[in-house]
Short mmCIF file of C-alpha atoms and ligand atoms in Angstrom, two decimals:
data_model
loop_
_atom_site.label_atom_id
_atom_site.label_comp_id
_atom_site.label_asym_id
_atom_site.label_seq_id
_atom_site.Cartn_x
_atom_site.Cartn_y
_atom_site.Cartn_z
CA MET C 1 0.03 28.69 -19.92
CA HIS C 2 3.80 28.62 -19.90
CA THR C 3 5.19 25.10 -20.09
CA ASP C 4 8.71 24.24 -19.08
CA HIS C 5 9.55 21.37 -21.41
CA SER C 6 12.45 20.18 -19.32
CA ARG C 7 10.12 19.73 -16.35
CA PRO C 8 6.81 18.55 -17.79
CA TYR C 9 5.48 17.31 -14.45
CA ARG C 10 6.30 20.19 -12.18
CA VAL C 11 3.67 20.92 -9.51
CA GLU C 12 3.82 24.24 -7.63
CA ALA C 13 4.51 24.06 -3.89
CA ASP C 14 1.84 26.66 -3.12
CA ILE C 15 -1.48 24.88 -3.48
CA ARG C 16 -3.28 28.17 -4.11
CA GLN C 17 -1.39 28.59 -7.36
CA ALA C 18 -0.71 24.97 -8.22
CA HIS C 19 -2.10 23.00 -11.12
CA THR C 20 -2.71 19.26 -10.93
CA LEU C 21 -0.46 16.90 -12.86
CA PRO C 22 -1.28 17.24 -16.54
CA ALA C 23 -3.57 14.63 -18.09
CA ASN C 24 -0.61 13.52 -20.14
CA PHE C 25 1.02 12.08 -17.02
CA TYR C 26 -1.68 9.40 -16.84
CA ARG C 27 -1.08 8.47 -20.48
CA ASP C 28 2.71 8.50 -20.42
CA PRO C 29 4.25 5.00 -20.57
CA ALA C 30 7.73 6.39 -19.82
CA ALA C 31 6.47 7.97 -16.58
CA PHE C 32 4.65 4.75 -15.70
CA GLY C 33 7.82 2.69 -16.22
CA ARG C 34 9.95 5.17 -14.33
CA LEU C 35 7.64 5.06 -11.32
CA ARG C 36 7.61 1.28 -11.46
CA GLU C 37 11.39 1.15 -11.00
CA GLU C 38 12.04 4.30 -8.95
CA VAL C 39 9.03 4.16 -6.68
CA PHE C 40 7.26 0.79 -6.64
CA ALA C 41 10.41 -1.34 -6.74
CA ARG C 42 11.68 0.61 -3.71
CA ALA C 43 8.46 0.86 -1.71
CA TRP C 44 7.34 -1.03 1.36
CA HIS C 45 4.73 -3.62 0.38
CA TRP C 46 2.34 -5.64 2.45
CA VAL C 47 3.44 -9.24 1.83
CA GLY C 48 1.28 -11.21 4.23
CA SER C 49 0.14 -11.67 7.73
CA ALA C 50 2.50 -13.02 10.37
CA GLY C 51 -0.25 -15.35 11.57
CA ALA C 52 -0.21 -17.15 8.21
CA LEU C 53 3.22 -18.62 9.05
CA PRO C 54 2.66 -19.62 12.66
CA THR C 55 5.13 -22.46 13.14
CA PRO C 56 8.92 -22.12 13.38
CA GLY C 57 10.45 -23.78 10.33
CA SER C 58 8.02 -22.86 7.57
CA ALA C 59 8.07 -21.03 4.25
CA ARG C 60 5.67 -19.61 1.73
CA PRO C 61 6.24 -18.23 -1.77
CA VAL C 62 5.02 -14.68 -2.46
CA THR C 63 5.13 -12.68 -5.65
CA LEU C 64 5.76 -9.02 -5.03
CA LEU C 65 3.22 -6.95 -6.99
CA GLU C 66 2.10 -9.57 -9.43
CA GLY C 67 1.61 -8.01 -12.83
CA LEU C 68 3.94 -5.06 -12.15
CA LEU C 69 7.13 -6.13 -10.38
CA ASP C 70 6.63 -9.91 -10.43
CA GLU C 71 9.46 -10.32 -7.97
CA PRO C 72 9.60 -13.90 -6.63
CA LEU C 73 10.10 -13.86 -2.86
CA ALA C 74 9.69 -16.31 -0.03
CA LEU C 75 8.39 -15.51 3.43
CA VAL C 76 10.28 -17.72 5.84
CA ARG C 77 10.03 -18.32 9.57
CA ASP C 78 13.19 -19.93 10.92
CA GLN C 79 13.44 -22.42 13.81
CA GLN C 80 13.90 -19.54 16.28
CA GLY C 81 10.66 -17.98 15.12
CA GLN C 82 12.31 -15.11 13.24
CA LEU C 83 10.42 -14.02 10.13
CA ARG C 84 12.36 -13.05 7.00
CA THR C 85 11.71 -12.34 3.37
CA LEU C 86 14.21 -13.92 1.01
CA SER C 87 14.70 -13.84 -2.71
CA ASN C 88 13.03 -16.98 -4.00
CA VAL C 89 15.39 -17.27 -6.95
CA CYS C 90 18.03 -19.97 -6.73
CA THR C 91 21.52 -18.51 -6.97
CA HIS C 92 22.57 -21.35 -9.29
CA ARG C 93 20.57 -20.89 -12.48
CA GLY C 94 17.49 -19.11 -11.29
CA HIS C 95 14.88 -21.76 -10.57
CA LEU C 96 12.30 -20.87 -7.93
CA VAL C 97 13.26 -22.33 -4.58
CA VAL C 98 10.07 -22.39 -2.49
CA GLN C 99 7.21 -23.56 -4.65
CA GLN C 100 4.56 -24.25 -2.10
CA ALA C 101 3.74 -23.21 1.42
CA GLY C 102 4.58 -25.61 4.20
CA PRO C 103 6.91 -26.67 6.99
CA CYS C 104 10.62 -27.05 6.24
CA GLN C 105 13.98 -27.40 8.01
CA GLN C 106 15.93 -25.89 5.14
CA LEU C 107 15.26 -24.77 1.58
CA ARG C 108 16.18 -26.99 -1.29
CA CYS C 109 16.05 -26.07 -4.95
CA ARG C 110 14.47 -28.96 -6.79
CA TYR C 111 16.31 -28.26 -10.05
CA HIS C 112 19.84 -29.39 -9.07
CA GLY C 113 19.57 -29.74 -5.31
CA ARG C 114 21.20 -26.58 -3.95
CA ARG C 115 20.37 -26.12 -0.27
CA PHE C 116 19.93 -22.97 1.79
CA GLY C 117 19.27 -22.34 5.48
CA LEU C 118 16.04 -20.66 6.51
CA ASP C 119 18.10 -17.48 6.87
CA GLY C 120 18.98 -17.73 3.16
CA ARG C 121 22.55 -18.85 3.75
CA PHE C 122 24.05 -21.24 1.18
CA LEU C 123 24.46 -24.72 2.70
CA SER C 124 25.46 -27.18 0.00
CA MET C 125 25.52 -27.96 -3.69
CA PRO C 126 26.06 -31.27 -5.47
CA GLU C 127 28.73 -31.69 -8.16
CA PHE C 128 30.59 -28.47 -7.44
CA ALA C 129 33.87 -30.03 -6.33
CA GLY C 130 36.53 -28.30 -8.38
CA ALA C 131 34.68 -25.00 -8.73
CA THR C 132 37.04 -22.30 -7.47
CA GLY C 133 36.07 -19.53 -5.09
CA PHE C 134 32.89 -21.37 -4.26
CA PRO C 135 30.74 -20.75 -2.36
CA ARG C 136 30.82 -16.98 -2.16
CA PRO C 137 28.43 -14.73 -0.22
CA GLY C 138 26.58 -14.18 -3.49
CA ASP C 139 25.64 -17.87 -3.53
CA SER C 140 23.32 -17.26 -0.59
CA LEU C 141 19.77 -16.02 -1.16
CA PRO C 142 19.48 -12.24 -0.84
CA VAL C 143 17.62 -11.19 2.31
CA VAL C 144 14.98 -8.55 1.72
CA ALA C 145 14.17 -5.82 4.29
CA THR C 146 11.22 -7.06 6.34
CA ALA C 147 9.30 -5.50 9.20
CA ASN C 148 6.01 -6.02 10.88
CA TRP C 149 3.35 -3.81 12.33
CA GLY C 150 1.33 -6.11 14.53
CA ASP C 151 0.19 -8.95 12.32
CA LEU C 152 0.96 -7.05 9.11
CA VAL C 153 4.22 -7.98 7.43
CA PHE C 154 5.91 -5.59 5.02
CA ALA C 155 8.92 -6.01 2.78
CA SER C 156 10.96 -3.72 0.56
CA LEU C 157 13.59 -4.64 -2.03
CA ASP C 158 15.44 -1.35 -1.57
CA PRO C 159 13.71 0.90 0.96
CA GLN C 160 13.68 4.49 -0.14
CA GLN C 161 12.37 5.40 3.29
CA PRO C 162 13.54 3.71 6.51
CA TRP C 163 10.81 1.53 8.03
CA ILE C 164 10.83 3.42 11.33
CA GLU C 165 10.24 6.70 9.58
CA TRP C 166 7.52 5.20 7.37
CA VAL C 167 5.48 3.87 10.31
CA GLN C 168 6.18 6.73 12.73
CA PRO C 169 2.85 8.47 11.96
CA LEU C 170 1.02 5.22 12.77
CA HIS C 171 2.85 4.94 16.08
CA ALA C 172 1.97 8.48 16.97
CA ARG C 173 -1.71 8.33 16.13
CA VAL C 174 -2.98 4.78 16.37
CA GLY C 175 -0.20 3.07 18.33
CA PHE C 176 -2.55 2.78 21.34
CA LEU C 177 -4.75 0.25 19.51
CA PRO C 178 -4.36 -3.51 20.10
CA TRP C 179 -2.38 -4.22 16.90
CA ASP C 180 -1.07 -7.51 18.23
CA GLN C 181 -4.64 -8.76 18.56
CA LEU C 182 -5.55 -8.12 14.92
CA GLN C 183 -6.87 -11.18 13.16
CA HIS C 184 -6.55 -11.41 9.40
CA GLN C 185 -9.87 -12.34 7.80
CA PRO C 186 -9.17 -13.87 4.39
CA ALA C 187 -12.87 -14.65 3.98
CA TYR C 188 -13.67 -10.93 4.17
CA SER C 189 -10.69 -9.88 2.05
CA ARG C 190 -11.01 -9.37 -1.68
CA GLU C 191 -9.58 -7.85 -4.81
CA TYR C 192 -11.18 -5.23 -6.99
CA GLU C 193 -10.07 -4.47 -10.51
CA VAL C 194 -10.41 -0.91 -11.73
CA ALA C 195 -10.14 0.20 -15.37
CA ALA C 196 -7.98 3.21 -14.59
CA HIS C 197 -4.41 4.39 -14.01
CA TRP C 198 -3.35 3.58 -10.45
CA ALA C 199 -2.65 7.22 -9.61
CA LEU C 200 -6.25 8.16 -10.43
CA TYR C 201 -7.39 5.64 -7.85
CA VAL C 202 -5.01 7.19 -5.30
CA ASP C 203 -6.04 10.76 -6.25
CA ASN C 204 -9.62 9.89 -5.45
CA TYR C 205 -8.74 8.20 -2.17
CA LEU C 206 -6.86 11.26 -0.99
CA GLU C 207 -9.81 13.58 -0.68
CA GLY C 208 -13.08 13.55 1.20
CA PHE C 209 -14.27 16.38 -1.05
CA HIS C 210 -16.34 13.94 -3.13
CA ILE C 211 -18.03 12.22 -0.18
CA PRO C 212 -21.28 14.23 -0.27
CA TYR C 213 -21.51 13.85 -4.07
CA VAL C 214 -20.45 10.25 -4.55
CA HIS C 215 -21.09 8.38 -1.30
CA PRO C 216 -24.60 9.03 0.03
CA ALA C 217 -24.42 6.23 2.60
CA LEU C 218 -20.96 7.19 3.88
CA ASN C 219 -22.06 10.82 3.98
CA ARG C 220 -24.78 9.90 6.44
CA VAL C 221 -22.23 8.63 8.97
CA ILE C 222 -19.19 10.91 8.41
CA ASP C 223 -19.29 14.57 9.37
CA TYR C 224 -18.15 16.31 6.19
CA GLY C 225 -17.84 19.71 7.89
CA ASP C 226 -15.34 18.28 10.36
CA TYR C 227 -13.31 16.23 7.83
CA ARG C 228 -9.58 16.98 8.05
CA TYR C 229 -6.18 16.21 6.62
CA GLU C 230 -2.72 16.02 8.01
CA LEU C 231 0.40 15.64 5.91
CA PHE C 232 3.64 13.96 6.94
CA PRO C 233 6.78 13.34 4.86
CA GLY C 234 5.88 9.90 3.46
CA GLY C 235 2.11 10.19 3.30
CA ASN C 236 -0.89 11.65 5.03
CA LEU C 237 -3.83 11.08 7.31
CA GLN C 238 -7.49 11.87 6.89
CA VAL C 239 -9.63 11.93 10.00
CA GLY C 240 -13.35 11.28 9.77
CA THR C 241 -15.57 12.04 12.73
CA ALA C 242 -18.98 10.47 13.25
CA LYS C 243 -22.10 12.38 12.40
CA GLY C 244 -24.70 10.36 14.29
CA ALA C 245 -24.67 9.49 17.99
CA ASP C 246 -24.95 5.74 17.26
CA GLU C 247 -21.90 5.31 15.05
CA PRO C 248 -19.06 3.26 16.53
CA VAL C 249 -16.20 5.57 17.51
CA PHE C 250 -12.76 5.12 19.04
CA ASP C 251 -12.21 5.20 22.74
CA LEU C 252 -9.22 7.57 22.59
CA PRO C 253 -6.63 7.95 25.36
CA ASP C 254 -6.57 11.27 27.21
CA ASP C 255 -3.26 12.32 25.69
CA HIS C 256 -4.41 11.61 22.11
CA PRO C 257 -4.55 14.61 19.72
CA GLU C 258 -8.24 13.82 19.09
CA ALA C 259 -9.09 13.08 22.75
CA GLY C 260 -12.74 13.85 23.44
CA GLN C 261 -13.69 13.76 19.75
CA ARG C 262 -15.93 11.19 18.09
CA VAL C 263 -13.47 9.74 15.57
CA ALA C 264 -15.00 7.07 13.30
CA ALA C 265 -11.97 6.43 11.09
CA PHE C 266 -8.30 7.25 10.61
CA TYR C 267 -7.43 6.92 6.93
CA PHE C 268 -3.67 6.63 6.48
CA TRP C 269 -2.01 6.70 3.11
CA LEU C 270 1.63 5.77 2.82
CA PHE C 271 3.42 6.63 -0.42
CA PRO C 272 2.89 5.38 -3.01
CA HIS C 273 0.15 2.76 -2.81
CA LEU C 274 -0.73 1.70 0.69
CA MET C 275 -3.87 2.67 2.55
CA LEU C 276 -4.51 1.68 6.13
CA ASN C 277 -8.06 2.48 7.09
CA VAL C 278 -8.29 2.16 10.83
CA TYR C 279 -11.77 1.70 12.32
CA PRO C 280 -13.06 0.88 15.78
CA TRP C 281 -13.61 -2.72 14.56
CA GLY C 282 -10.18 -3.17 12.94
CA VAL C 283 -8.23 -2.33 9.80
CA SER C 284 -8.96 -2.42 6.12
CA LEU C 285 -5.63 -2.45 4.32
CA ASN C 286 -5.87 -1.44 0.68
CA GLN C 287 -2.88 -1.99 -1.54
CA VAL C 288 -3.10 -0.36 -4.96
CA GLU C 289 -1.34 -2.57 -7.50
CA PRO C 290 -0.84 -1.24 -11.02
CA LEU C 291 -1.36 -3.84 -13.74
CA GLY C 292 -0.96 -1.54 -16.71
CA MET C 293 -1.51 2.05 -17.76
CA THR C 294 -5.28 1.69 -17.46
CA ARG C 295 -5.70 -1.30 -15.21
CA THR C 296 -5.30 -1.46 -11.46
CA ARG C 297 -5.90 -4.15 -8.89
CA VAL C 298 -6.85 -3.00 -5.40
CA ARG C 299 -6.40 -5.57 -2.67
CA PHE C 300 -8.65 -5.17 0.31
CA GLU C 301 -7.26 -7.10 3.26
CA THR C 302 -9.41 -7.16 6.36
CA PHE C 303 -8.06 -7.40 9.91
CA VAL C 304 -10.36 -7.37 12.92
CA TRP C 305 -9.76 -6.68 16.62
CA ARG C 306 -13.35 -6.14 17.68
CA PRO C 307 -15.46 -8.83 15.94
CA ASP C 308 -18.53 -7.58 17.82
CA LEU C 309 -18.33 -4.29 15.89
CA TYR C 310 -17.52 -5.81 12.49
CA ASP C 311 -20.97 -6.57 11.19
CA ALA C 312 -22.68 -6.85 7.82
CA THR C 313 -23.53 -3.12 7.87
CA GLN C 314 -19.84 -2.18 8.05
CA ARG C 315 -18.90 -4.63 5.31
CA GLU C 316 -21.69 -3.46 3.04
CA LEU C 317 -20.73 0.19 3.57
CA LEU C 318 -17.12 -0.47 2.55
CA HIS C 319 -18.11 -2.48 -0.50
CA GLN C 320 -20.69 0.08 -1.60
CA THR C 321 -18.18 2.94 -1.12
CA GLU C 322 -15.59 1.05 -3.17
CA LEU C 323 -18.00 0.54 -6.08
CA GLU C 324 -18.93 4.23 -6.00
CA ASP C 325 -15.23 5.16 -6.00
CA GLU C 326 -14.50 2.83 -8.91
CA ALA C 327 -17.28 4.38 -10.97
CA VAL C 328 -15.89 7.92 -10.58
CA VAL C 329 -12.29 6.84 -11.07
CA GLU C 330 -13.17 5.00 -14.29
CA ALA C 331 -15.09 8.04 -15.52
CA VAL C 332 -11.99 10.19 -14.85
CA GLN C 333 -9.89 7.67 -16.79
CA ARG C 334 -12.12 8.31 -19.80
CA GLY C 335 -12.00 12.05 -19.15
CA ILE C 336 -8.23 12.41 -19.06
CA GLY C 337 -8.03 10.93 -22.56
CA SER C 338 -9.76 14.06 -23.87
CA ARG C 339 -8.08 16.44 -26.30
CA LEU C 340 -9.86 19.29 -24.55
CA TYR C 341 -8.69 18.70 -20.99
CA GLN C 342 -5.17 19.63 -19.85
CA ARG C 343 -4.97 19.92 -16.09
CA GLY C 344 -6.98 21.23 -13.16
CA ARG C 345 -6.53 23.19 -9.93
CA PHE C 346 -6.76 22.17 -6.28
CA SER C 347 -9.20 23.10 -3.54
CA PRO C 348 -6.89 24.63 -0.91
CA ARG C 349 -9.00 23.13 1.87
CA MET C 350 -10.06 19.74 0.53
CA GLU C 351 -7.27 18.68 -1.82
CA VAL C 352 -4.11 19.17 0.22
CA ALA C 353 -3.39 15.43 0.17
CA VAL C 354 -3.88 15.12 -3.60
CA HIS C 355 -1.56 18.09 -4.01
CA GLN C 356 1.03 16.38 -1.82
CA PHE C 357 0.71 13.17 -3.87
CA HIS C 358 1.20 15.06 -7.15
CA ARG C 359 4.25 16.81 -5.69
CA LEU C 360 5.71 13.45 -4.62
CA LEU C 361 5.09 11.97 -8.07
CA ALA C 362 6.57 15.00 -9.80
CA ALA C 363 9.63 14.81 -7.54
CA ALA C 364 10.08 11.09 -8.26
CA LEU C 365 9.90 11.74 -11.99
CA GLU C 366 12.42 14.56 -11.80
CA SER C 367 14.96 12.80 -9.64
S1 FES P 1 18.83 -23.70 -10.32
FE1 FES P 1 18.70 -24.24 -8.27
S2 FES P 1 20.09 -25.86 -8.09
FE2 FES P 1 20.22 -25.32 -10.17
FE1 FE2 P 2 -14.51 7.81 -2.15
#
């Protein structure tokens, strides 16, 4: 095979001819580091649930992608009820400002007493009489782009994609659902750790091709023959329809693209690491958080709008499916270390979303 050394991670636009990213991509620390800065540091991240900061005048520290970005931020609700994400690093000498969650009228750095408003604005500083050109705008805490989708709060240090554009596919397809009634369920949320490169976890998520082989229980409820994919600029959607007559399905509005169909799940993936699995009972948000070249944390955050449908059977199915996915992803991690494997090809019907992901990664690495 001809290799263009200046473009090691090129992926053909035509899926029928395309090869997957080479195995070397998953072993390349330079590519990993590049994606950390170019993609993850600029992505939209789930940073919490709006309901966790209910009262005006409260703040909570959050670390953005702990183990990868480690960016100290604070989620703050001001007296008017407005939610913001601020840098949590004091503009004096870098101490952390908010150290524990709780009510507050203003923010005060405990190192030398610098004060900020709940909007991040510099308020006062002891012992600075005589300092010239002080304070300057740079003495305020940087405000980070923040937006919410129902109860879900997202933040981005430097959005590569405007928020509106990023969530547009959600609006279009699942905007009719009662997002403002979603209740975060920390007791049913958890973290999984996978011994694999984060992109292998995403690769696996992006196809339903493996369902009949890997997920016997899921395969009994999802109609594999009817499984479909839709791509949009910043991600894609997989639609799973119910196989049996007893499965819970959405009550879709008449003008919905799937009106009249028995949809059991809308699986949204938003580049690079966010999965919003929308079910009749609520939403399972999965955020894929790289910890190293071969270690990935996957946060499963559970939000419910129909508690009557969210039963032990649903929970067990998700957990079981996750363990089955982890087993195959970890086996692939061992496989891509082989000296005898280079790269694969795509199924033109079942791997359109994986192909899109590889194209997006290749583009990010070339930019
Ligand atoms: S580092 Fe915050 S006041 Fe000095
Ligand atoms: Fe799976």
